[in-house]
Coordinates of C-alpha atoms and ligand atoms in Angstrom, one line a residue:
M298 CA 65.1 -43.5 -10.2
R299 CA 64.9 -44.8 -13.7
H300 CA 62.6 -47.5 -14.9
Q301 CA 62.9 -49.7 -18.1
L302 CA 60.4 -51.9 -20.2
F303 CA 60.2 -55.4 -19.3
I304 CA 60.7 -57.6 -22.4
G305 CA 61.8 -61.2 -22.7
G306 CA 62.5 -61.4 -19.1
Q307 CA 64.9 -58.5 -19.2
F308 CA 64.5 -54.9 -18.2
V309 CA 65.5 -52.8 -21.3
D310 CA 65.6 -49.3 -22.5
A311 CA 63.1 -48.3 -25.3
L312 CA 64.8 -48.7 -28.6
S313 CA 64.2 -44.9 -29.2
G314 CA 65.7 -44.1 -25.9
E315 CA 62.7 -42.2 -25.0
T316 CA 61.7 -41.7 -21.4
Q317 CA 58.9 -39.7 -19.5
P318 CA 58.8 -38.7 -15.9
T319 CA 55.9 -40.0 -13.7
L320 CA 54.7 -37.5 -11.2
N321 CA 53.6 -37.7 -7.4
P322 CA 50.0 -36.2 -7.7
H323 CA 50.4 -34.8 -4.1
D324 CA 52.9 -32.1 -5.2
N325 CA 53.5 -32.9 -9.0
T326 CA 57.2 -33.5 -8.4
P327 CA 58.9 -36.3 -10.5
I328 CA 59.1 -39.7 -8.9
A329 CA 61.0 -41.5 -11.7
D330 CA 61.9 -41.5 -15.3
V331 CA 60.0 -44.3 -17.2
A332 CA 61.1 -45.8 -20.6
M333 CA 58.3 -45.2 -23.3
A334 CA 57.6 -48.1 -25.6
G335 CA 57.1 -47.3 -29.2
R336 CA 55.9 -49.7 -32.0
A337 CA 59.2 -51.5 -32.5
D338 CA 59.4 -52.3 -28.7
V339 CA 55.9 -53.7 -28.9
D340 CA 57.1 -55.8 -31.9
L341 CA 59.8 -57.2 -29.6
A342 CA 57.4 -57.9 -26.8
V343 CA 55.1 -59.7 -29.1
A344 CA 57.9 -61.8 -30.6
A345 CA 59.0 -62.7 -26.9
A346 CA 55.5 -63.6 -26.0
Q347 CA 55.2 -65.6 -29.2
R348 CA 58.4 -67.6 -28.3
A349 CA 57.2 -68.2 -24.8
F350 CA 53.8 -69.4 -25.6
P351 CA 54.3 -73.1 -26.7
K352 CA 56.1 -74.0 -23.4
W353 CA 53.8 -72.0 -21.1
S354 CA 50.7 -73.2 -22.6
R355 CA 51.6 -77.0 -22.5
M356 CA 53.1 -76.8 -19.0
A357 CA 50.9 -78.8 -16.5
A358 CA 48.1 -76.5 -15.4
A359 CA 49.0 -77.3 -11.8
D360 CA 52.5 -76.0 -12.3
R361 CA 51.3 -72.8 -13.7
G362 CA 49.1 -72.6 -10.7
R363 CA 51.9 -73.1 -8.2
I364 CA 53.8 -70.3 -9.8
L365 CA 50.8 -67.9 -9.4
L366 CA 50.5 -69.1 -5.8
K367 CA 54.1 -68.3 -5.1
L368 CA 53.6 -64.9 -6.7
A369 CA 50.7 -64.2 -4.3
D370 CA 53.0 -64.9 -1.5
L371 CA 55.6 -62.7 -2.9
I372 CA 53.2 -59.9 -3.3
E373 CA 52.2 -60.2 0.5
A374 CA 56.0 -60.4 1.5
N375 CA 56.5 -57.0 -0.5
A376 CA 53.2 -55.5 0.6
E377 CA 54.4 -52.3 2.1
E378 CA 56.8 -51.6 -0.8
L379 CA 53.8 -52.1 -3.4
A380 CA 51.4 -50.1 -1.2
R381 CA 53.8 -47.1 -0.9
L382 CA 54.6 -47.2 -4.6
E383 CA 50.8 -47.4 -5.5
S384 CA 50.0 -44.4 -3.3
L385 CA 53.1 -42.4 -4.5
D386 CA 52.2 -42.9 -8.2
T387 CA 48.4 -42.7 -8.1
G388 CA 47.4 -40.7 -5.0
H389 CA 45.5 -43.5 -3.2
P390 CA 45.5 -43.1 0.4
I391 CA 48.1 -45.5 1.9
K392 CA 45.4 -47.0 4.3
D393 CA 43.5 -48.0 1.3
S394 CA 46.6 -49.3 -0.6
R395 CA 47.5 -51.3 2.5
A396 CA 44.0 -52.7 3.3
L397 CA 42.5 -53.0 -0.2
D398 CA 44.8 -52.8 -3.3
V399 CA 47.6 -55.0 -2.2
P400 CA 45.5 -57.8 -0.5
R401 CA 43.1 -57.9 -3.3
T402 CA 45.9 -58.2 -5.9
A403 CA 47.4 -61.1 -3.9
A404 CA 44.1 -62.7 -3.4
C405 CA 43.4 -62.4 -7.2
Y406 CA 46.6 -64.2 -8.1
R407 CA 45.8 -66.8 -5.5
Y408 CA 42.4 -67.4 -6.7
F409 CA 43.5 -67.9 -10.3
G410 CA 46.6 -70.0 -9.2
G411 CA 44.1 -72.4 -7.6
M412 CA 41.8 -72.2 -10.6
A413 CA 44.5 -73.2 -13.1
D414 CA 44.0 -76.9 -12.8
K415 CA 40.2 -77.0 -12.1
F416 CA 39.0 -75.2 -15.1
Q417 CA 38.0 -77.9 -17.6
G418 CA 36.2 -78.9 -20.8
E419 CA 33.0 -81.1 -21.0
T420 CA 32.1 -84.2 -22.5
I421 CA 28.9 -84.0 -24.6
P422 CA 26.3 -86.8 -24.9
V423 CA 26.0 -87.1 -28.7
E424 CA 24.9 -90.0 -30.9
A425 CA 25.9 -93.7 -30.1
G426 CA 29.3 -94.9 -31.1
F427 CA 30.8 -91.3 -30.8
L428 CA 32.7 -89.4 -28.0
N429 CA 32.5 -85.8 -28.2
Y430 CA 34.5 -83.5 -25.7
T431 CA 35.7 -80.0 -25.5
L432 CA 39.1 -78.6 -24.9
R433 CA 39.5 -75.1 -23.3
E434 CA 42.6 -73.8 -25.1
P435 CA 44.5 -70.5 -24.4
V436 CA 44.0 -68.0 -27.0
G437 CA 47.6 -67.1 -27.5
V438 CA 49.4 -63.9 -27.1
V439 CA 47.0 -61.3 -25.2
G440 CA 47.3 -57.7 -25.2
Q441 CA 46.2 -55.9 -22.0
V442 CA 45.7 -52.1 -21.7
V443 CA 45.0 -50.9 -18.2
P444 CA 44.2 -47.5 -16.9
W445 CA 45.5 -45.3 -14.0
N446 CA 42.9 -45.6 -11.5
F447 CA 43.8 -49.0 -10.0
P448 CA 47.0 -50.0 -11.8
L449 CA 48.1 -52.7 -9.3
M450 CA 44.7 -54.4 -8.8
F451 CA 43.6 -54.1 -12.5
T452 CA 46.7 -55.7 -13.8
S453 CA 46.0 -58.7 -11.6
W454 CA 42.4 -58.9 -12.8
K455 CA 43.7 -59.3 -16.3
M456 CA 47.1 -61.2 -15.9
A457 CA 46.1 -63.8 -13.4
P458 CA 43.2 -65.5 -15.5
A459 CA 45.3 -65.0 -18.6
L460 CA 48.3 -66.8 -17.1
A461 CA 46.3 -69.5 -15.4
A462 CA 44.7 -70.4 -18.7
G463 CA 48.2 -70.7 -20.5
N464 CA 48.3 -67.4 -22.4
T465 CA 51.4 -65.1 -22.7
I466 CA 51.0 -61.3 -22.3
V467 CA 52.0 -57.9 -23.6
M468 CA 50.7 -55.5 -21.0
K469 CA 50.6 -51.8 -21.2
P470 CA 50.0 -49.8 -18.0
A471 CA 48.9 -46.2 -18.2
E472 CA 51.9 -43.9 -18.9
I473 CA 51.2 -41.9 -15.7
T474 CA 51.0 -44.9 -13.4
P475 CA 53.6 -47.6 -14.4
L476 CA 55.5 -48.3 -11.3
T477 CA 53.6 -51.1 -9.5
S478 CA 53.3 -53.1 -12.8
L479 CA 57.1 -52.9 -13.2
K480 CA 57.5 -54.0 -9.6
I481 CA 55.2 -56.9 -10.4
A482 CA 57.3 -57.9 -13.3
E483 CA 60.3 -58.3 -10.9
L484 CA 58.1 -60.5 -8.6
M485 CA 57.0 -62.4 -11.5
A486 CA 60.5 -63.5 -12.5
E487 CA 61.3 -64.3 -8.9
A488 CA 58.2 -66.5 -8.6
G489 CA 59.4 -68.4 -11.6
I490 CA 57.3 -67.1 -14.5
P491 CA 59.6 -68.0 -17.5
E492 CA 61.0 -65.2 -19.7
G493 CA 58.7 -63.8 -22.3
V494 CA 55.5 -65.0 -20.7
V495 CA 54.8 -61.5 -19.4
N496 CA 56.1 -58.3 -21.1
I497 CA 55.4 -54.9 -19.7
V498 CA 55.6 -52.0 -22.1
P499 CA 54.7 -48.6 -20.5
G500 CA 54.1 -46.1 -23.3
L501 CA 51.6 -43.6 -24.7
G502 CA 48.2 -45.0 -25.4
S503 CA 47.9 -43.4 -28.8
V504 CA 51.3 -45.1 -29.7
A505 CA 51.9 -48.4 -27.9
G506 CA 48.3 -49.0 -26.8
Q507 CA 46.9 -48.4 -30.3
Y508 CA 49.7 -50.8 -31.8
I509 CA 48.7 -53.5 -29.3
A510 CA 45.1 -53.2 -30.5
E511 CA 46.2 -53.4 -34.1
H512 CA 49.0 -56.0 -33.9
P513 CA 48.6 -59.0 -36.0
G514 CA 50.6 -61.2 -33.6
I515 CA 48.1 -60.6 -30.8
A516 CA 45.2 -62.8 -30.6
K517 CA 43.0 -61.0 -28.1
V518 CA 43.0 -57.4 -26.5
A519 CA 41.6 -56.7 -23.0
F520 CA 41.0 -53.1 -22.1
T521 CA 39.8 -51.1 -19.1
G522 CA 39.2 -47.5 -19.7
S523 CA 37.1 -45.0 -21.3
T524 CA 34.2 -45.8 -23.6
A525 CA 35.7 -43.7 -26.3
T526 CA 39.1 -45.5 -26.3
G527 CA 37.3 -48.7 -26.1
K528 CA 35.6 -48.0 -29.3
R529 CA 38.8 -47.1 -31.0
I530 CA 40.3 -50.5 -29.8
V531 CA 37.4 -52.4 -31.4
Q532 CA 38.0 -50.6 -34.7
A533 CA 41.8 -51.3 -34.4
S534 CA 41.2 -54.9 -33.6
A535 CA 39.4 -55.7 -36.8
G536 CA 42.6 -56.3 -38.9
N537 CA 43.1 -59.7 -37.5
L538 CA 39.7 -60.2 -36.0
K539 CA 41.0 -60.1 -32.4
K540 CA 38.9 -61.3 -29.5
V541 CA 38.0 -58.1 -27.5
Q542 CA 37.1 -57.6 -23.9
L543 CA 36.1 -54.2 -22.6
E544 CA 35.5 -52.9 -19.2
L545 CA 34.5 -49.2 -19.8
G546 CA 32.9 -46.3 -18.0
G547 CA 29.9 -46.2 -15.8
K548 CA 27.5 -43.7 -14.1
G549 CA 26.3 -46.0 -11.4
P550 CA 22.9 -45.3 -9.8
N551 CA 22.9 -45.7 -6.0
I552 CA 19.3 -45.7 -4.9
V553 CA 18.1 -44.9 -1.4
F554 CA 14.5 -45.9 -0.7
E555 CA 12.5 -44.5 2.2
D556 CA 12.7 -47.7 4.1
A557 CA 16.6 -47.8 4.2
N558 CA 18.6 -48.0 7.2
L559 CA 19.9 -44.5 6.8
T560 CA 23.0 -44.6 8.9
A561 CA 24.2 -47.5 6.7
A562 CA 23.1 -45.8 3.6
V563 CA 24.9 -42.6 4.3
N564 CA 28.1 -44.3 5.1
G565 CA 28.0 -46.7 2.2
S566 CA 26.9 -43.9 -0.4
A567 CA 29.9 -41.8 0.8
W568 CA 32.1 -44.9 0.2
A569 CA 30.5 -45.6 -3.3
I570 CA 31.6 -42.2 -4.5
F571 CA 34.4 -40.8 -2.5
H572 CA 36.7 -44.0 -2.2
N573 CA 39.7 -43.5 -4.5
Q574 CA 38.5 -39.9 -5.1
G575 CA 35.8 -41.2 -7.1
Q576 CA 38.2 -42.5 -9.8
A577 CA 36.3 -45.7 -10.2
C578 CA 34.2 -47.0 -13.2
I579 CA 31.7 -48.5 -10.7
A580 CA 31.4 -45.4 -8.5
G581 CA 27.9 -44.6 -7.1
S582 CA 28.0 -41.3 -8.9
R583 CA 24.3 -40.8 -9.3
L584 CA 22.9 -40.6 -5.8
M585 CA 19.0 -41.2 -6.1
L586 CA 17.0 -40.4 -3.0
H587 CA 13.3 -41.1 -2.3
S588 CA 11.7 -37.6 -1.8
A589 CA 10.5 -38.7 1.8
I590 CA 14.1 -39.0 3.1
A591 CA 15.9 -36.8 0.6
D592 CA 16.4 -33.7 2.9
E593 CA 17.6 -35.6 5.9
F594 CA 19.8 -37.9 4.0
L595 CA 21.3 -35.0 2.2
E596 CA 22.1 -33.2 5.4
R597 CA 23.8 -36.3 7.0
F598 CA 25.7 -37.1 3.7
T599 CA 26.9 -33.6 3.3
T600 CA 28.2 -33.4 6.9
L601 CA 30.0 -36.7 6.3
A602 CA 31.4 -35.5 3.0
R603 CA 32.7 -32.2 4.5
S604 CA 34.5 -34.1 7.3
I605 CA 36.6 -36.5 5.0
R606 CA 40.2 -35.9 5.6
L607 CA 42.2 -34.8 2.5
G608 CA 45.9 -35.0 2.6
N609 CA 49.1 -36.5 1.5
P610 CA 48.4 -40.0 0.4
L611 CA 51.5 -41.3 2.4
D612 CA 49.9 -40.1 5.6
A613 CA 48.1 -43.0 7.4
A614 CA 45.3 -40.7 8.6
T615 CA 44.5 -39.5 5.1
E616 CA 40.8 -40.6 3.8
M617 CA 41.1 -38.9 0.5
G618 CA 44.1 -38.2 -1.7
P619 CA 44.8 -36.2 -4.9
L620 CA 43.3 -37.1 -8.3
T621 CA 45.9 -38.9 -10.3
S622 CA 46.9 -36.1 -12.6
A623 CA 46.5 -32.4 -12.9
L624 CA 44.9 -32.8 -16.3
H625 CA 42.2 -35.0 -14.9
R626 CA 41.7 -32.6 -11.8
D627 CA 41.0 -29.8 -14.3
R628 CA 38.5 -32.1 -16.1
V629 CA 36.7 -32.9 -12.9
L630 CA 36.7 -29.3 -11.8
S631 CA 35.2 -28.2 -15.1
Y632 CA 32.0 -30.1 -14.3
A633 CA 31.2 -27.7 -11.5
Q634 CA 30.8 -25.0 -14.3
V635 CA 28.8 -27.5 -16.4
A636 CA 26.5 -28.1 -13.3
A637 CA 26.0 -24.3 -12.9
E638 CA 25.4 -23.7 -16.5
Q639 CA 22.5 -26.2 -16.4
G640 CA 20.9 -24.8 -13.2
G641 CA 22.5 -27.4 -10.9
E642 CA 23.1 -26.4 -7.3
I643 CA 26.6 -27.1 -5.8
V644 CA 26.0 -28.4 -2.2
A645 CA 29.4 -28.9 -1.3
G646 CA 32.9 -28.8 -2.8
G647 CA 33.2 -28.0 -6.6
R648 CA 36.7 -26.5 -6.2
A649 CA 40.3 -27.3 -5.1
P650 CA 41.0 -27.1 -1.3
V651 CA 42.5 -23.9 -0.2
A652 CA 45.0 -25.4 2.5
A653 CA 48.5 -24.4 1.6
E654 CA 50.0 -27.9 1.9
L655 CA 47.7 -29.2 -0.8
A656 CA 48.1 -26.3 -3.2
R657 CA 50.6 -28.1 -5.5
G658 CA 48.7 -31.2 -5.8
C659 CA 45.8 -32.5 -7.8
Y660 CA 43.2 -32.2 -5.0
V661 CA 39.5 -31.7 -5.4
E662 CA 37.2 -31.2 -2.5
P663 CA 34.2 -33.8 -2.0
T664 CA 31.7 -32.4 -4.4
I665 CA 28.0 -32.8 -4.1
V666 CA 25.7 -31.4 -6.9
K667 CA 21.9 -31.3 -7.0
A668 CA 20.8 -31.6 -10.6
R669 CA 17.7 -30.1 -12.1
S670 CA 16.9 -33.1 -14.2
W671 CA 18.3 -36.6 -14.6
R672 CA 18.9 -35.8 -18.3
D673 CA 21.4 -33.1 -17.4
R674 CA 25.1 -33.6 -18.4
V675 CA 26.2 -34.0 -14.6
A676 CA 23.6 -36.9 -14.4
Q677 CA 24.6 -38.5 -17.6
E678 CA 28.4 -38.1 -18.2
E679 CA 31.1 -39.9 -16.3
V680 CA 33.1 -37.3 -14.3
F681 CA 35.4 -39.9 -12.6
G682 CA 36.1 -37.8 -9.6
P683 CA 34.8 -37.1 -6.0
F684 CA 31.8 -35.7 -7.7
V685 CA 28.1 -37.0 -6.8
T686 CA 25.1 -35.9 -8.6
V687 CA 21.9 -36.0 -6.5
L688 CA 18.4 -36.7 -7.9
T689 CA 15.2 -37.4 -6.3
F690 CA 12.3 -39.8 -7.2
K691 CA 8.7 -40.3 -5.7
D692 CA 8.2 -44.0 -6.3
D693 CA 9.6 -47.3 -7.6
A694 CA 8.6 -46.8 -11.3
E695 CA 10.4 -43.3 -11.4
A696 CA 13.5 -44.8 -9.6
L697 CA 13.8 -47.4 -12.2
E698 CA 13.3 -45.0 -15.1
I699 CA 16.0 -42.7 -13.8
A700 CA 18.3 -45.6 -12.8
N701 CA 18.2 -47.2 -16.3
G702 CA 18.2 -43.8 -18.0
T703 CA 21.8 -43.7 -19.1
D704 CA 23.7 -45.5 -22.0
Y705 CA 26.0 -47.1 -19.3
G706 CA 25.4 -50.3 -17.3
L707 CA 28.1 -51.2 -14.8
G708 CA 27.7 -50.9 -11.1
S709 CA 24.3 -50.1 -9.3
G710 CA 23.2 -50.2 -5.8
L711 CA 20.0 -49.9 -3.7
W712 CA 19.3 -49.5 -0.1
T713 CA 16.0 -50.7 1.3
S714 CA 14.6 -53.2 3.8
N715 CA 12.0 -54.4 1.4
L716 CA 13.0 -57.9 0.1
Q717 CA 10.8 -58.1 -2.9
R718 CA 11.6 -54.6 -4.1
A719 CA 15.3 -55.5 -3.7
H720 CA 15.1 -58.5 -5.9
R721 CA 12.8 -56.8 -8.4
F722 CA 15.3 -54.0 -8.9
A723 CA 18.2 -56.6 -9.1
R724 CA 16.4 -58.2 -12.0
D725 CA 15.4 -54.9 -13.7
L726 CA 18.4 -52.7 -13.5
H727 CA 20.3 -52.5 -16.6
A728 CA 23.7 -53.3 -15.1
G729 CA 26.4 -55.9 -14.8
M730 CA 26.6 -55.7 -11.1
V731 CA 24.0 -54.8 -8.2
W732 CA 24.8 -54.3 -4.7
I733 CA 21.9 -54.7 -2.1
N734 CA 22.3 -52.7 1.1
S735 CA 26.0 -52.4 0.2
Y736 CA 28.2 -50.9 -2.6
K737 CA 31.3 -51.5 -4.4
R738 CA 32.1 -55.0 -3.2
V739 CA 34.5 -57.1 -5.4
N740 CA 35.9 -60.5 -5.1
P741 CA 38.1 -62.6 -7.4
G742 CA 35.3 -65.3 -7.6
S743 CA 32.5 -62.7 -8.6
P744 CA 32.2 -61.7 -12.2
F745 CA 32.8 -58.1 -13.0
G746 CA 31.8 -56.2 -16.1
G747 CA 29.1 -54.1 -17.7
V748 CA 26.4 -54.0 -20.4
G749 CA 25.6 -51.3 -23.0
Q750 CA 28.2 -48.6 -23.2
S751 CA 30.1 -50.1 -20.2
G752 CA 31.5 -52.9 -22.3
Y753 CA 31.4 -56.6 -22.8
G754 CA 33.2 -59.6 -21.3
R755 CA 33.7 -60.4 -17.6
E756 CA 36.7 -60.3 -15.5
M757 CA 37.3 -62.6 -12.5
G758 CA 35.6 -65.9 -11.6
F759 CA 35.0 -68.7 -14.0
D760 CA 33.9 -66.2 -16.5
A761 CA 37.4 -64.7 -16.7
M762 CA 38.8 -68.2 -17.6
R763 CA 36.2 -68.6 -20.3
E764 CA 37.3 -65.1 -21.8
Y765 CA 41.0 -66.1 -21.9
T766 CA 40.3 -69.6 -23.5
Q767 CA 38.6 -71.0 -26.7
V768 CA 36.6 -73.9 -27.1
K769 CA 37.6 -76.8 -29.3
S770 CA 35.3 -79.6 -29.9
V771 CA 36.7 -83.1 -30.6
W772 CA 34.8 -86.0 -32.2
V773 CA 35.9 -89.5 -31.7
N774 CA 34.5 -92.5 -33.7
V775 CA 34.9 -95.0 -30.7
D776 CA 33.1 -97.9 -32.4
A777 CA 35.2 -97.6 -35.7
Q778 CA 31.8 -97.2 -37.6
I779 CA 32.3 -96.9 -41.4
P780 CA 30.3 -93.9 -42.7
P781 CA 27.2 -94.9 -44.5
W782 CA 27.1 -92.1 -47.1
Y783 CA 28.5 -94.0 -50.0
P784 CA 27.5 -97.8 -49.5
R785 CA 29.9 -100.0 -51.7
P786 CA 30.9 -103.6 -51.2
A787 CA 33.9 -104.0 -48.9
A788 CA 37.1 -104.4 -50.8
Ligands
LIG126 P1 41.6 -43.7 -21.6 O1 42.1 -43.0 -22.7 O2 40.6 -44.7 -21.8 O3 43.0 -44.6 -21.0 C1 43.0 -45.8 -20.5 C2 44.1 -46.6 -21.0 O4 44.0 -46.7 -22.4 C3 45.5 -45.9 -20.7 O5 46.5 -47.1 -20.6 C4 45.7 -45.2 -22.0 O6 47.1 -44.9 -22.3 C5 45.2 -46.2 -23.1 N1 44.9 -45.7 -24.4 C6 44.6 -44.4 -24.7 N2 44.4 -44.3 -26.1 C7 44.5 -45.5 -26.4 C8 44.5 -46.1 -27.8 N3 44.1 -45.4 -28.9 N4 44.6 -47.4 -28.0 C9 44.9 -48.2 -27.0 N5 45.0 -47.7 -25.7 C10 44.9 -46.4 -25.5 O7 41.2 -42.9 -20.4 P2 41.9 -41.4 -19.9 O8 41.9 -40.5 -21.2 O9 43.1 -41.7 -19.1 O10 40.7 -40.9 -19.0 C11 39.5 -40.3 -19.6 C12 38.2 -40.7 -19.0 O11 38.2 -42.1 -19.1 C13 38.1 -40.6 -17.5 O12 37.8 -39.2 -17.2 C14 37.1 -41.5 -17.1 O13 35.8 -41.1 -17.4 C15 37.3 -42.7 -18.1 N6 38.1 -43.8 -17.5 C16 37.4 -45.0 -17.1 C17 38.2 -45.9 -16.5 C18 37.5 -47.2 -16.1 S1 38.0 -48.0 -15.0 N7 36.5 -47.6 -16.8 C19 39.6 -45.8 -16.2 C20 40.2 -44.7 -16.7 C21 39.6 -43.6 -17.2 P3 47.8 -43.7 -21.8 O14 47.1 -43.1 -20.6 O15 49.2 -44.1 -21.3 O16 47.9 -42.7 -22.8

């Protein structure tokens, strides 16, 4: 198979002719060759998006919405193909791609399709004789750079609100997981999104991604990925003072108090870290246990972790697939060494599975590490794999100190039956999202994003529409008052 860039409504080769294979992380065999965009291709994509902007932005909002609703229907009609492509390219277990990634993607386009003609400006009560109102205008051409962990869903989180608000798009998927973005481009054309409104340019982050962040023709850049790359994007965006939206890393505290329902907490905490092989910015990667229940909890949690079925992502029985690339697998495994060097205890995993059928893939066993201190590297750095660091605490004050003791502030969770404690922690946690007696819930209506080194701006909900629009304030002199500043006799 061979895939091209999508620019100006056409699938085209990169001007350089360059391609790169995308690999199946189950066995590292090539799935397809994909064209790699360079700077000249990004220039073409920006020019196409600029040409498409006037018509798309002035189209009746309800008509833009109707197109997005049709796209949601087409995603559902092509659900199985999208689920298989996503699993093949990323390693997501097919049961998750079917039950979560594809339905959530359709739901996101449907939500913002419905939102398109409901997001509005305001009238402001100002001094007598004047009408003041605001217009929410699209920003222009937006650049969007997404990572490899949830390519299908994350492109919808970025493209749906941007399109509903009337922007046009240059999107760069991660070079290792471009396949579902290119399939969505095809469905967008079928849904009636005019040519040039969405342009997809797979390519290297250091080339195509960096140039999107620098490009003078792009008015805003929205990025999901590592904090280090996010900072590079902020620097690159300074040339034309782009709006920047960043959804970066996390080291989510998942706190289990002594009064929690342990069955629910064990199950939810396993989901918090092991879903998608732990490759999630909101993963509950710091499991914090009250000392009174720590031993019992850890025993049950370890038994559950060891029972998770690893296997080919295309097998419907698989509960955990491979990590998305060999490079990343090696990075995750290197943290077992980091843990050992700092006196941590590896309770489970910390290695690749030994089963012969998994030997060529990017697999890592569910890994549980007891850290000596919450200041250790394994309790501070984002590992981004099936790797959970266990910490204990003795009371609420210590729990809060540990939970807020990182530079990140994205997802967080707590398990307790004490209502006041639950809301007190919801207030005091340094985080963009808090789940109480649950973990990792998302919905297109609920704002998603972080604080501190986890970035700024919010995806989804009304907040996403605010991110993809700018406010214009309009003043009207309705009583035709003559300004009093230079009183002179009337002519
Ligand atoms: P990043 O470098 O942040 O990659 C994310 C996206 O940014 C990819 O599309 C990448 O392109 C692109 N990119 C890379 N350099 C860029 C630049 N200078 N300008 C613009 N775009 C650029 O992440 P990674 O290296 O793949 O993973 C490293 C670590 O980042 C992970 O271990 C994890 O801790 C974190 N991470 C976090 C998230 C989330 S959801 N917050 C997602 C992925 C990774 P290419 O990949 O095509 O080069």
